[in-house]
GROMACS .gro file of N, CA and C in nm:
model
  549
    1MET      N    1  -3.928   1.150  -3.240
    1MET     CA    2  -3.731   1.126  -3.223
    1MET      C    3  -3.683   1.161  -3.313
    2THR      N    4  -3.586   1.193  -3.293
    2THR     CA    5  -3.574   1.273  -3.373
    2THR      C    6  -3.363   1.258  -3.374
    3GLY      N    7  -3.359   1.126  -3.363
    3GLY     CA    8  -3.241   1.064  -3.388
    3GLY      C    9  -3.116   1.112  -3.248
    4GLY      N   10  -3.188   1.175  -3.136
    4GLY     CA   11  -3.092   1.225  -3.051
    4GLY      C   12  -3.078   1.129  -2.947
    5VAL      N   13  -2.959   1.118  -2.796
    5VAL     CA   14  -2.991   1.005  -2.759
    5VAL      C   15  -3.120   1.025  -2.634
    6ARG      N   16  -3.183   0.942  -2.662
    6ARG     CA   17  -3.264   0.905  -2.554
    6ARG      C   18  -3.235   0.860  -2.393
    7PRO      N   19  -3.277   0.976  -2.313
    7PRO     CA   20  -3.257   1.031  -2.166
    7PRO      C   21  -3.272   0.854  -2.108
    8GLN      N   22  -3.216   0.799  -2.024
    8GLN     CA   23  -3.253   0.763  -1.977
    8GLN      C   24  -3.290   0.737  -1.805
    9ALA      N   25  -3.436   0.705  -1.760
    9ALA     CA   26  -3.445   0.738  -1.644
    9ALA      C   27  -3.354   0.643  -1.523
   10GLN      N   28  -3.257   0.722  -1.445
   10GLN     CA   29  -3.257   0.709  -1.348
   10GLN      C   30  -3.324   0.631  -1.209
   11ALA      N   31  -3.171   0.527  -1.221
   11ALA     CA   32  -3.231   0.483  -1.027
   11ALA      C   33  -3.239   0.607  -0.944
   12PRO      N   34  -3.318   0.576  -0.840
   12PRO     CA   35  -3.219   0.669  -0.678
   12PRO      C   36  -3.127   0.631  -0.655
   13ALA      N   37  -3.067   0.691  -0.618
   13ALA     CA   38  -2.950   0.646  -0.565
   13ALA      C   39  -2.932   0.583  -0.399
   14VAL      N   40  -2.887   0.424  -0.446
   14VAL     CA   41  -2.940   0.395  -0.242
   14VAL      C   42  -2.818   0.368  -0.180
   15SER      N   43  -2.762   0.438  -0.050
   15SER     CA   44  -2.647   0.432   0.000
   15SER      C   45  -2.659   0.268   0.016
   16SER      N   46  -2.518   0.201   0.034
   16SER     CA   47  -2.489   0.038   0.098
   16SER      C   48  -2.421   0.134   0.157
   17ALA      N   49  -2.365   0.232   0.184
   17ALA     CA   50  -2.241   0.216   0.314
   17ALA      C   51  -2.321   0.237   0.415
   18ALA      N   52  -2.185   0.110   0.515
   18ALA     CA   53  -2.297   0.123   0.625
   18ALA      C   54  -2.234   0.292   0.728
   19PRO      N   55  -2.303   0.301   0.795
   19PRO     CA   56  -2.234   0.422   0.882
   19PRO      C   57  -2.093   0.391   0.891
   20ALA      N   58  -1.985   0.443   0.948
   20ALA     CA   59  -1.893   0.491   1.004
   20ALA      C   60  -1.855   0.440   1.165
   21PRO      N   61  -1.813   0.336   1.207
   21PRO     CA   62  -1.764   0.308   1.317
   21PRO      C   63  -1.739   0.339   1.437
   22PRO      N   64  -1.765   0.374   1.565
   22PRO     CA   65  -1.709   0.537   1.589
   22PRO      C   66  -1.585   0.422   1.632
   23ALA      N   67  -1.479   0.538   1.667
   23ALA     CA   68  -1.322   0.550   1.678
   23ALA      C   69  -1.244   0.517   1.785
   24SER      N   70  -1.199   0.405   1.867
   24SER     CA   71  -1.203   0.368   1.952
   24SER      C   72  -1.090   0.434   2.050
   25LEU      N   73  -1.148   0.432   2.136
   25LEU     CA   74  -1.076   0.598   2.273
   25LEU      C   75  -0.958   0.509   2.253
   26GLY      N   76  -0.861   0.471   2.267
   26GLY     CA   77  -0.685   0.450   2.263
   26GLY      C   78  -0.671   0.509   2.164
   27ARG      N   79  -0.734   0.472   2.004
   27ARG     CA   80  -0.734   0.581   1.928
   27ARG      C   81  -0.741   0.700   1.895
   28ARG      N   82  -0.838   0.811   2.000
   28ARG     CA   83  -0.933   0.858   2.012
   28ARG      C   84  -0.796   0.960   2.101
   29LEU      N   85  -0.767   0.884   2.181
   29LEU     CA   86  -0.652   0.945   2.281
   29LEU      C   87  -0.581   0.970   2.254
   30ALA      N   88  -0.515   0.850   2.150
   30ALA     CA   89  -0.341   0.867   2.101
   30ALA      C   90  -0.362   0.925   1.934
   31ALA      N   91  -0.471   1.039   1.975
   31ALA     CA   92  -0.429   1.127   1.830
   31ALA      C   93  -0.465   1.284   1.920
   32LEU      N   94  -0.536   1.263   2.034
   32LEU     CA   95  -0.558   1.359   2.119
   32LEU      C   96  -0.403   1.449   2.151
   33THR      N   97  -0.312   1.337   2.161
   33THR     CA   98  -0.173   1.352   2.216
   33THR      C   99  -0.120   1.467   2.087
   34TYR      N  100  -0.083   1.405   1.975
   34TYR     CA  101  -0.089   1.458   1.845
   34TYR      C  102  -0.119   1.650   1.835
   35GLU      N  103  -0.314   1.626   1.857
   35GLU     CA  104  -0.301   1.731   1.860
   35GLU      C  105  -0.268   1.850   1.897
   36ALA      N  106  -0.257   1.783   2.092
   36ALA     CA  107  -0.223   1.875   2.201
   36ALA      C  108  -0.069   1.883   2.134
   37THR      N  109   0.009   1.837   2.052
   37THR     CA  110   0.160   1.926   1.968
   37THR      C  111   0.135   2.001   1.943
   38LEU      N  112   0.055   1.962   1.784
   38LEU     CA  113  -0.001   2.059   1.719
   38LEU      C  114  -0.054   2.173   1.796
   39ALA      N  115  -0.106   2.208   1.835
   39ALA     CA  116  -0.225   2.265   1.864
   39ALA      C  117  -0.083   2.430   2.015
   40SER      N  118  -0.006   2.330   2.048
   40SER     CA  119   0.060   2.419   2.129
   40SER      C  120   0.180   2.491   2.023
   41ALA      N  121   0.191   2.413   1.940
   41ALA     CA  122   0.299   2.470   1.819
   41ALA      C  123   0.249   2.637   1.780
   42LEU      N  124   0.059   2.560   1.750
   42LEU     CA  125  -0.041   2.703   1.723
   42LEU      C  126   0.022   2.817   1.811
   43VAL      N  127   0.017   2.795   1.994
   43VAL     CA  128   0.046   2.858   2.086
   43VAL      C  129   0.171   2.969   2.091
   44VAL      N  130   0.226   2.894   2.046
   44VAL     CA  131   0.358   2.944   2.033
   44VAL      C  132   0.395   3.056   1.905
   45VAL      N  133   0.326   3.031   1.753
   45VAL     CA  134   0.388   3.082   1.689
   45VAL      C  135   0.214   3.274   1.667
   46VAL      N  136   0.083   3.197   1.769
   46VAL     CA  137   0.019   3.338   1.809
   46VAL      C  138   0.087   3.410   1.901
   47GLY      N  139   0.201   3.336   1.978
   47GLY     CA  140   0.218   3.449   2.128
   47GLY      C  141   0.371   3.492   2.023
   48PHE      N  142   0.427   3.461   1.976
   48PHE     CA  143   0.505   3.533   1.939
   48PHE      C  144   0.503   3.656   1.823
   49LEU      N  145   0.400   3.646   1.730
   49LEU     CA  146   0.304   3.732   1.681
   49LEU      C  147   0.221   3.856   1.756
   50THR      N  148   0.189   3.828   1.872
   50THR     CA  149   0.140   3.939   1.947
   50THR      C  150   0.236   3.959   2.031
   51ALA      N  151   0.292   3.878   2.070
   51ALA     CA  152   0.410   3.952   2.166
   51ALA      C  153   0.443   4.098   2.118
   52PRO      N  154   0.529   4.132   2.100
   52PRO     CA  155   0.512   4.304   2.025
   52PRO      C  156   0.417   4.372   2.061
   53LEU      N  157   0.303   4.324   2.053
   53LEU     CA  158   0.151   4.437   2.104
   53LEU      C  159   0.147   4.414   2.301
   54VAL      N  160   0.218   4.294   2.288
   54VAL     CA  161   0.179   4.298   2.503
   54VAL      C  162   0.249   4.313   2.569
   55SER      N  163   0.353   4.318   2.499
   55SER     CA  164   0.526   4.370   2.603
   55SER      C  165   0.469   4.452   2.679
   56PRO      N  166   0.586   4.435   2.764
   56PRO     CA  167   0.574   4.603   2.831
   56PRO      C  168   0.736   4.618   2.839
   57GLY      N  169   0.769   4.750   2.864
   57GLY     CA  170   0.894   4.798   2.798
   57GLY      C  171   0.873   4.853   2.647
   58PRO      N  172   1.048   4.901   2.653
   58PRO     CA  173   1.090   4.949   2.490
   58PRO      C  174   1.116   4.837   2.430
   59ALA      N  175   1.148   4.856   2.369
   59ALA     CA  176   1.239   4.715   2.276
   59ALA      C  177   1.337   4.749   2.275
   60GLY      N  178   1.362   4.563   2.321
   60GLY     CA  179   1.553   4.585   2.322
   60GLY      C  180   1.572   4.584   2.506
   61ALA      N  181   1.458   4.572   2.589
   61ALA     CA  182   1.489   4.618   2.707
   61ALA      C  183   1.511   4.429   2.740
   62GLN      N  184   1.604   4.528   2.864
   62GLN     CA  185   1.736   4.381   2.916
   62GLN      C  186   1.637   4.239   3.026
   63ALA      N  187   1.513   4.364   3.082
   63ALA     CA  188   1.459   4.288   3.204
   63ALA      C  189   1.291   4.193   3.073
   64LEU      N  190   1.305   4.094   3.201
   64LEU     CA  191   1.225   3.996   3.129
   64LEU      C  192   1.086   3.999   3.243
   65ARG      N  193   0.990   4.084   3.178
   65ARG     CA  194   0.831   4.069   3.234
   65ARG      C  195   0.711   4.024   3.264
   66VAL      N  196   0.646   3.973   3.324
   66VAL     CA  197   0.552   3.953   3.256
   66VAL      C  198   0.434   4.034   3.228
   67PRO      N  199   0.317   4.058   3.087
   67PRO     CA  200   0.249   4.212   3.084
   67PRO      C  201   0.198   4.190   3.229
   68GLU      N  202   0.055   4.294   3.173
   68GLU     CA  203   0.024   4.346   3.306
   68GLU      C  204  -0.112   4.300   3.238
   69LEU      N  205  -0.212   4.259   3.296
   69LEU     CA  206  -0.373   4.182   3.323
   69LEU      C  207  -0.416   4.219   3.127
   70PRO      N  208  -0.420   4.321   3.074
   70PRO     CA  209  -0.519   4.329   2.961
   70PRO      C  210  -0.423   4.291   2.860
   71ALA      N  211  -0.276   4.300   2.888
   71ALA     CA  212  -0.220   4.279   2.818
   71ALA      C  213  -0.241   4.118   2.778
   72ARG      N  214  -0.240   4.037   2.845
   72ARG     CA  215  -0.271   3.887   2.892
   72ARG      C  216  -0.358   3.833   2.879
   73VAL      N  217  -0.491   3.876   2.880
   73VAL     CA  218  -0.575   3.851   2.858
   73VAL      C  219  -0.645   3.927   2.650
   74ILE      N  220  -0.517   3.984   2.600
   74ILE     CA  221  -0.570   4.026   2.482
   74ILE      C  222  -0.460   3.887   2.385
   75ALA      N  223  -0.381   3.894   2.466
   75ALA     CA  224  -0.246   3.786   2.401
   75ALA      C  225  -0.384   3.660   2.396
   76PHE      N  226  -0.439   3.576   2.485
   76PHE     CA  227  -0.563   3.498   2.539
   76PHE      C  228  -0.606   3.472   2.432
   77CYS      N  229  -0.653   3.673   2.385
   77CYS     CA  230  -0.821   3.615   2.275
   77CYS      C  231  -0.724   3.646   2.152
   78ALA      N  232  -0.639   3.619   2.117
   78ALA     CA  233  -0.588   3.581   1.977
   78ALA      C  234  -0.522   3.420   1.976
   79ILE      N  235  -0.511   3.400   2.118
   79ILE     CA  236  -0.470   3.215   2.111
   79ILE      C  237  -0.649   3.207   2.062
   80PHE      N  238  -0.731   3.214   2.162
   80PHE     CA  239  -0.841   3.165   2.153
   80PHE      C  240  -0.931   3.111   2.008
   81ALA      N  241  -0.933   3.283   1.978
   81ALA     CA  242  -0.982   3.297   1.828
   81ALA      C  243  -0.921   3.231   1.707
   82THR      N  244  -0.776   3.233   1.704
   82THR     CA  245  -0.726   3.177   1.603
   82THR      C  246  -0.774   2.981   1.625
   83GLY      N  247  -0.722   2.956   1.717
   83GLY     CA  248  -0.761   2.816   1.792
   83GLY      C  249  -0.951   2.825   1.665
   84ALA      N  250  -1.013   2.828   1.748
   84ALA     CA  251  -1.186   2.862   1.689
   84ALA      C  252  -1.145   2.873   1.558
   85ALA      N  253  -1.024   2.923   1.447
   85ALA     CA  254  -1.107   2.981   1.346
   85ALA      C  255  -1.039   2.797   1.278
   86TYR      N  256  -0.979   2.796   1.333
   86TYR     CA  257  -0.825   2.694   1.279
   86TYR      C  258  -0.894   2.534   1.334
   87PHE      N  259  -0.984   2.547   1.394
   87PHE     CA  260  -1.101   2.360   1.449
   87PHE      C  261  -1.199   2.412   1.403
   88VAL      N  262  -1.252   2.466   1.385
   88VAL     CA  263  -1.344   2.453   1.311
   88VAL      C  264  -1.332   2.496   1.166
   89TRP      N  265  -1.278   2.582   1.084
   89TRP     CA  266  -1.192   2.514   0.951
   89TRP      C  267  -1.193   2.405   0.952
   90SER      N  268  -1.138   2.329   1.037
   90SER     CA  269  -1.101   2.182   1.008
   90SER      C  270  -1.167   2.103   1.068
   91TRP      N  271  -1.329   2.102   1.119
   91TRP     CA  272  -1.431   1.999   1.149
   91TRP      C  273  -1.515   2.020   1.037
   92THR      N  274  -1.531   2.094   0.976
   92THR     CA  275  -1.629   2.145   0.861
   92THR      C  276  -1.584   2.092   0.701
   93GLY      N  277  -1.658   2.063   0.652
   93GLY     CA  278  -1.631   2.047   0.527
   93GLY      C  279  -1.582   1.952   0.472
   94GLY      N  280  -1.578   1.855   0.574
   94GLY     CA  281  -1.513   1.729   0.505
   94GLY      C  282  -1.360   1.691   0.568
   95ARG      N  283  -1.330   1.828   0.597
   95ARG     CA  284  -1.186   1.867   0.596
   95ARG      C  285  -1.201   1.758   0.787
   96ARG      N  286  -1.029   1.722   0.773
   96ARG     CA  287  -0.995   1.708   0.912
   96ARG      C  288  -0.791   1.778   0.912
   97THR      N  289  -0.812   1.818   1.109
   97THR     CA  290  -0.738   1.851   1.181
   97THR      C  291  -0.557   1.706   1.036
   98LEU      N  292  -0.479   1.744   1.034
   98LEU     CA  293  -0.333   1.647   1.055
   98LEU      C  294  -0.337   1.528   1.171
   99PRO      N  295  -0.355   1.570   1.311
   99PRO     CA  296  -0.385   1.403   1.368
   99PRO      C  297  -0.441   1.356   1.386
  100MET      N  298  -0.568   1.357   1.278
  100MET     CA  299  -0.768   1.342   1.259
  100MET      C  300  -0.682   1.241   1.107
  101LYS      N  301  -0.668   1.270   1.010
  101LYS     CA  302  -0.598   1.240   0.902
  101LYS      C  303  -0.459   1.122   0.923
  102THR      N  304  -0.376   1.053   0.981
  102THR     CA  305  -0.262   0.989   1.096
  102THR      C  306  -0.319   0.936   1.108
  103TRP      N  307  -0.452   0.919   1.228
  103TRP     CA  308  -0.523   0.832   1.294
  103TRP      C  309  -0.689   0.774   1.187
  104HIS      N  310  -0.767   0.829   1.066
  104HIS     CA  311  -0.754   0.791   0.999
  104HIS      C  312  -0.953   0.834   1.130
  105LEU      N  313  -0.944   0.912   1.117
  105LEU     CA  314  -1.033   0.956   1.205
  105LEU      C  315  -1.141   1.087   1.181
  106ALA      N  316  -1.249   1.079   1.226
  106ALA     CA  317  -1.331   1.199   1.120
  106ALA      C  318  -1.416   1.237   1.253
  107VAL      N  319  -1.412   1.367   1.276
  107VAL     CA  320  -1.562   1.460   1.341
  107VAL      C  321  -1.673   1.413   1.285
  108VAL      N  322  -1.837   1.383   1.262
  108VAL     CA  323  -1.960   1.410   1.250
  108VAL      C  324  -2.053   1.419   1.303
  109GLY      N  325  -2.163   1.428   1.264
  109GLY     CA  326  -2.328   1.486   1.302
  109GLY      C  327  -2.332   1.393   1.378
  110ALA      N  328  -2.466   1.392   1.421
  110ALA     CA  329  -2.562   1.265   1.463
  110ALA      C  330  -2.601   1.216   1.346
  111ASP      N  331  -2.601   1.306   1.201
  111ASP     CA  332  -2.658   1.220   1.042
  111ASP      C  333  -2.554   1.132   1.009
  112GLY      N  334  -2.429   1.140   1.054
  112GLY     CA  335  -2.317   1.064   1.000
  112GLY      C  336  -2.202   1.184   0.888
  113ARG      N  337  -2.311   1.264   0.915
  113ARG     CA  338  -2.241   1.396   0.801
  113ARG      C  339  -2.145   1.450   0.840
  114PRO      N  340  -1.999   1.563   0.807
  114PRO     CA  341  -1.952   1.614   0.829
  114PRO      C  342  -2.082   1.781   0.934
  115PRO      N  343  -2.014   1.846   1.060
  115PRO     CA  344  -2.048   1.904   1.124
  115PRO      C  345  -2.081   2.026   1.081
  116ASP      N  346  -2.238   2.121   1.087
  116ASP     CA  347  -2.181   2.249   1.036
  116ASP      C  348  -2.092   2.291   1.164
  117ARG      N  349  -2.093   2.427   1.033
  117ARG     CA  350  -2.003   2.617   1.137
  117ARG      C  351  -2.072   2.562   1.247
  118ARG      N  352  -2.186   2.616   1.311
  118ARG     CA  353  -2.242   2.608   1.449
  118ARG      C  354  -2.178   2.494   1.511
  119ALA      N  355  -2.154   2.366   1.446
  119ALA     CA  356  -2.164   2.237   1.585
  119ALA      C  357  -2.051   2.230   1.576
  120ALA      N  358  -1.943   2.296   1.475
  120ALA     CA  359  -1.797   2.255   1.537
  120ALA      C  360  -1.820   2.350   1.618
  121LEU      N  361  -1.807   2.508   1.593
  121LEU     CA  362  -1.794   2.612   1.697
  121LEU      C  363  -1.879   2.559   1.874
  122ALA      N  364  -1.988   2.472   1.795
  122ALA     CA  365  -1.963   2.470   1.993
  122ALA      C  366  -1.933   2.347   2.032
  123ARG      N  367  -1.860   2.264   1.935
  123ARG     CA  368  -1.736   2.111   1.978
  123ARG      C  369  -1.621   2.198   2.071
  124TYR      N  370  -1.572   2.335   2.007
  124TYR     CA  371  -1.478   2.387   2.048
  124TYR      C  372  -1.491   2.482   2.131
  125LEU      N  373  -1.550   2.530   2.157
  125LEU     CA  374  -1.582   2.603   2.310
  125LEU      C  375  -1.651   2.519   2.430
  126ALA      N  376  -1.693   2.399   2.401
  126ALA     CA  377  -1.746   2.320   2.470
  126ALA      C  378  -1.587   2.238   2.497
  127ALA      N  379  -1.523   2.204   2.429
  127ALA     CA  380  -1.343   2.154   2.411
  127ALA      C  381  -1.257   2.261   2.577
  128TRP      N  382  -1.336   2.392   2.625
  128TRP     CA  383  -1.226   2.443   2.657
  128TRP      C  384  -1.374   2.454   2.827
  129ILE      N  385  -1.444   2.338   2.860
  129ILE     CA  386  -1.521   2.358   2.940
  129ILE      C  387  -1.414   2.261   3.036
  130GLY      N  388  -1.382   2.146   3.036
  130GLY     CA  389  -1.234   2.149   3.141
  130GLY      C  390  -1.154   2.239   3.199
  131PRO      N  391  -1.054   2.312   3.153
  131PRO     CA  392  -0.980   2.379   3.116
  131PRO      C  393  -1.031   2.514   3.215
  132ALA      N  394  -1.191   2.581   3.234
  132ALA     CA  395  -1.228   2.656   3.229
  132ALA      C  396  -1.246   2.632   3.343
  133CYS      N  397  -1.352   2.479   3.442
  133CYS     CA  398  -1.305   2.411   3.540
  133CYS      C  399  -1.168   2.457   3.619
  134ALA      N  400  -1.057   2.424   3.539
  134ALA     CA  401  -0.968   2.363   3.653
  134ALA      C  402  -0.917   2.565   3.658
  135LEU      N  403  -0.946   2.668   3.634
  135LEU     CA  404  -0.908   2.802   3.649
  135LEU      C  405  -0.990   2.856   3.759
  136GLY      N  406  -1.169   2.793   3.718
  136GLY     CA  407  -1.214   2.833   3.890
  136GLY      C  408  -1.208   2.759   3.965
  137ALA      N  409  -1.158   2.638   3.957
  137ALA     CA  410  -1.133   2.531   4.107
  137ALA      C  411  -0.961   2.604   4.149
  138TYR      N  412  -0.879   2.679   4.068
  138TYR     CA  413  -0.757   2.675   4.125
  138TYR      C  414  -0.769   2.814   4.152
  139ALA      N  415  -0.813   2.861   4.110
  139ALA     CA  416  -0.845   3.052   4.221
  139ALA      C  417  -0.933   2.989   4.373
  140ALA      N  418  -1.019   2.898   4.350
  140ALA     CA  419  -1.090   2.865   4.475
  140ALA      C  420  -0.958   2.823   4.585
  141LEU      N  421  -0.887   2.716   4.521
  141LEU     CA  422  -0.840   2.719   4.636
  141LEU      C  423  -0.673   2.682   4.704
  142ALA      N  424  -0.617   2.769   4.548
  142ALA     CA  425  -0.433   2.820   4.594
  142ALA      C  426  -0.426   2.929   4.752
  143PRO      N  427  -0.544   3.011   4.805
  143PRO     CA  428  -0.529   3.012   4.878
  143PRO      C  429  -0.510   2.939   4.967
  144SER      N  430  -0.507   2.825   4.967
  144SER     CA  431  -0.498   2.753   5.065
  144SER      C  432  -0.393   2.624   5.108
  145GLY      N  433  -0.361   2.637   4.973
  145GLY     CA  434  -0.262   2.588   4.933
  145GLY      C  435  -0.270   2.491   4.858
  146LEU      N  436  -0.389   2.460   4.801
  146LEU     CA  437  -0.458   2.296   4.728
  146LEU      C  438  -0.500   2.353   4.596
  147GLY      N  439  -0.443   2.413   4.496
  147GLY     CA  440  -0.437   2.505   4.428
  147GLY      C  441  -0.403   2.363   4.333
  148ALA      N  442  -0.334   2.310   4.351
  148ALA     CA  443  -0.295   2.226   4.179
  148ALA      C  444  -0.336   2.079   4.231
  149HIS      N  445  -0.401   2.056   4.318
  149HIS     CA  446  -0.547   2.029   4.305
  149HIS      C  447  -0.611   1.997   4.156
  150ALA      N  448  -0.633   2.090   4.085
  150ALA     CA  449  -0.726   2.156   4.061
  150ALA      C  450  -0.691   2.124   3.917
  151VAL      N  451  -0.567   2.069   3.854
  151VAL     CA  452  -0.528   1.999   3.752
  151VAL      C  453  -0.599   1.948   3.649
  152TRP      N  454  -0.652   1.836   3.744
  152TRP     CA  455  -0.722   1.721   3.679
  152TRP      C  456  -0.801   1.739   3.607
  153LEU      N  457  -0.928   1.832   3.609
  153LEU     CA  458  -1.019   1.928   3.583
  153LEU      C  459  -0.988   1.983   3.463
  154VAL      N  460  -0.797   1.985   3.407
  154VAL     CA  461  -0.790   2.024   3.286
  154VAL      C  462  -0.880   1.949   3.117
  155GLY      N  463  -0.865   1.785   3.235
  155GLY     CA  464  -0.871   1.646   3.110
  155GLY      C  465  -1.017   1.634   3.194
  156LEU      N  466  -1.099   1.728   3.176
  156LEU     CA  467  -1.276   1.660   3.216
  156LEU      C  468  -1.318   1.626   3.095
  157ASN      N  469  -1.289   1.715   3.011
  157ASN     CA  470  -1.390   1.645   2.855
  157ASN      C  471  -1.307   1.529   2.868
  158PHE      N  472  -1.191   1.465   2.876
  158PHE     CA  473  -1.188   1.383   2.818
  158PHE      C  474  -1.170   1.256   2.872
  159LEU      N  475  -1.204   1.263   3.013
  159LEU     CA  476  -1.212   1.132   3.113
  159LEU      C  477  -1.386   1.125   3.115
  160TRP      N  478  -1.451   1.232   3.057
  160TRP     CA  479  -1.582   1.187   3.066
  160TRP      C  480  -1.631   1.116   2.989
  161ALA      N  481  -1.551   1.043   2.867
  161ALA     CA  482  -1.566   0.934   2.775
  161ALA      C  483  -1.608   0.802   2.885
  162PHE      N  484  -1.458   0.770   3.025
  162PHE     CA  485  -1.497   0.649   3.107
  162PHE      C  486  -1.655   0.671   3.130
  163VAL      N  487  -1.699   0.748   3.144
  163VAL     CA  488  -1.869   0.711   3.246
  163VAL      C  489  -1.935   0.787   3.172
  164ASP      N  490  -1.953   0.790   3.022
  164ASP     CA  491  -2.072   0.795   2.923
  164ASP      C  492  -2.046   0.664   2.825
  165PRO      N  493  -2.204   0.632   2.817
  165PRO     CA  494  -2.273   0.529   2.779
  165PRO      C  495  -2.166   0.491   2.676
  166GLU      N  496  -2.114   0.568   2.533
  166GLU     CA  497  -2.150   0.583   2.396
  166GLU      C  498  -1.981   0.610   2.385
  167ARG      N  499  -1.850   0.635   2.534
  167ARG     CA  500  -1.696   0.718   2.537
  167ARG      C  501  -1.693   0.794   2.424
  168ARG      N  502  -1.809   0.897   2.396
  168ARG     CA  503  -1.824   0.963   2.398
  168ARG      C  504  -1.719   1.114   2.485
  169PHE      N  505  -1.630   1.238   2.418
  169PHE     CA  506  -1.563   1.286   2.480
  169PHE      C  507  -1.726   1.400   2.546
  170LEU      N  508  -1.660   1.480   2.651
  170LEU     CA  509  -1.800   1.590   2.670
  170LEU      C  510  -1.868   1.677   2.573
  171HIS      N  511  -1.737   1.708   2.511
  171HIS     CA  512  -1.789   1.831   2.419
  171HIS      C  513  -1.876   1.758   2.243
  172ASP      N  514  -1.831   1.636   2.284
  172ASP     CA  515  -1.842   1.549   2.182
  172ASP      C  516  -2.050   1.590   2.151
  173ARG      N  517  -2.066   1.578   2.295
  173ARG     CA  518  -2.211   1.495   2.368
  173ARG      C  519  -2.266   1.635   2.390
  174ILE      N  520  -2.219   1.695   2.409
  174ILE     CA  521  -2.222   1.855   2.406
  174ILE      C  522  -2.317   1.903   2.291
  175ALA      N  523  -2.219   1.869   2.175
  175ALA     CA  524  -2.254   1.944   2.040
  175ALA      C  525  -2.335   1.865   1.940
  176GLY      N  526  -2.283   1.728   1.998
  176GLY     CA  527  -2.418   1.652   1.954
  176GLY      C  528  -2.308   1.605   1.777
  177THR      N  529  -2.180   1.526   1.814
  177THR     CA  530  -2.084   1.489   1.742
  177THR      C  531  -2.039   1.407   1.802
  178ARG      N  532  -1.950   1.313   1.703
  178ARG     CA  533  -1.898   1.197   1.744
  178ARG      C  534  -1.739   1.185   1.653
  179ILE      N  535  -1.648   1.082   1.704
  179ILE     CA  536  -1.563   1.104   1.602
  179ILE      C  537  -1.562   0.936   1.571
  180VAL      N  538  -1.532   0.888   1.458
  180VAL     CA  539  -1.597   0.810   1.357
  180VAL      C  540  -1.416   0.802   1.307
  181THR      N  541  -1.392   0.636   1.262
  181THR     CA  542  -1.315   0.573   1.199
  181THR      C  543  -1.366   0.628   1.044
  182SER      N  544  -1.291   0.656   0.995
  182SER     CA  545  -1.290   0.699   0.870
  182SER      C  546  -1.128   0.625   0.784
  183PRO      N  547  -1.187   0.560   0.637
  183PRO     CA  548  -1.176   0.591   0.519
  183PRO      C  549  -0.980   0.612   0.493
   0.00000   0.00000   0.00000
């Protein structure tokens, strides 16, 4: 021994923390309302930024016209990609969206840790199942004048929680994630 500090044996780290409890359905739906407000703002900003690229007619035109289908697809793709980047970034690495922070919620995987990029992207893509079903149902029902009956399908992912044994949303079930209460 040369008079230095003698290394001490480290005890293995034992996690005494219990897994985070699942968040209540009411709390998740309240956070969803807040999230929808912020997502709407994101859509407005991206739409505003892409408007010069997809708007028909010369600048300063007085008539308001709906862009052609290719321009609408481009605008939708920009909004979709921006939403994907925002949500995947927010759900990975222990980060949370502002509504999740406000309502003390977190997205976790089956192991209780924040989801990786792949699971977060799967969750985001699966969240579009309801809106995609609503669009398909509208296209099928609109010719008969019943297109308005497709609107409830927009909320399919969230209505799924009422029949799921663990009260998980459809996109959480598909991605293998769940929403828990965070400290």
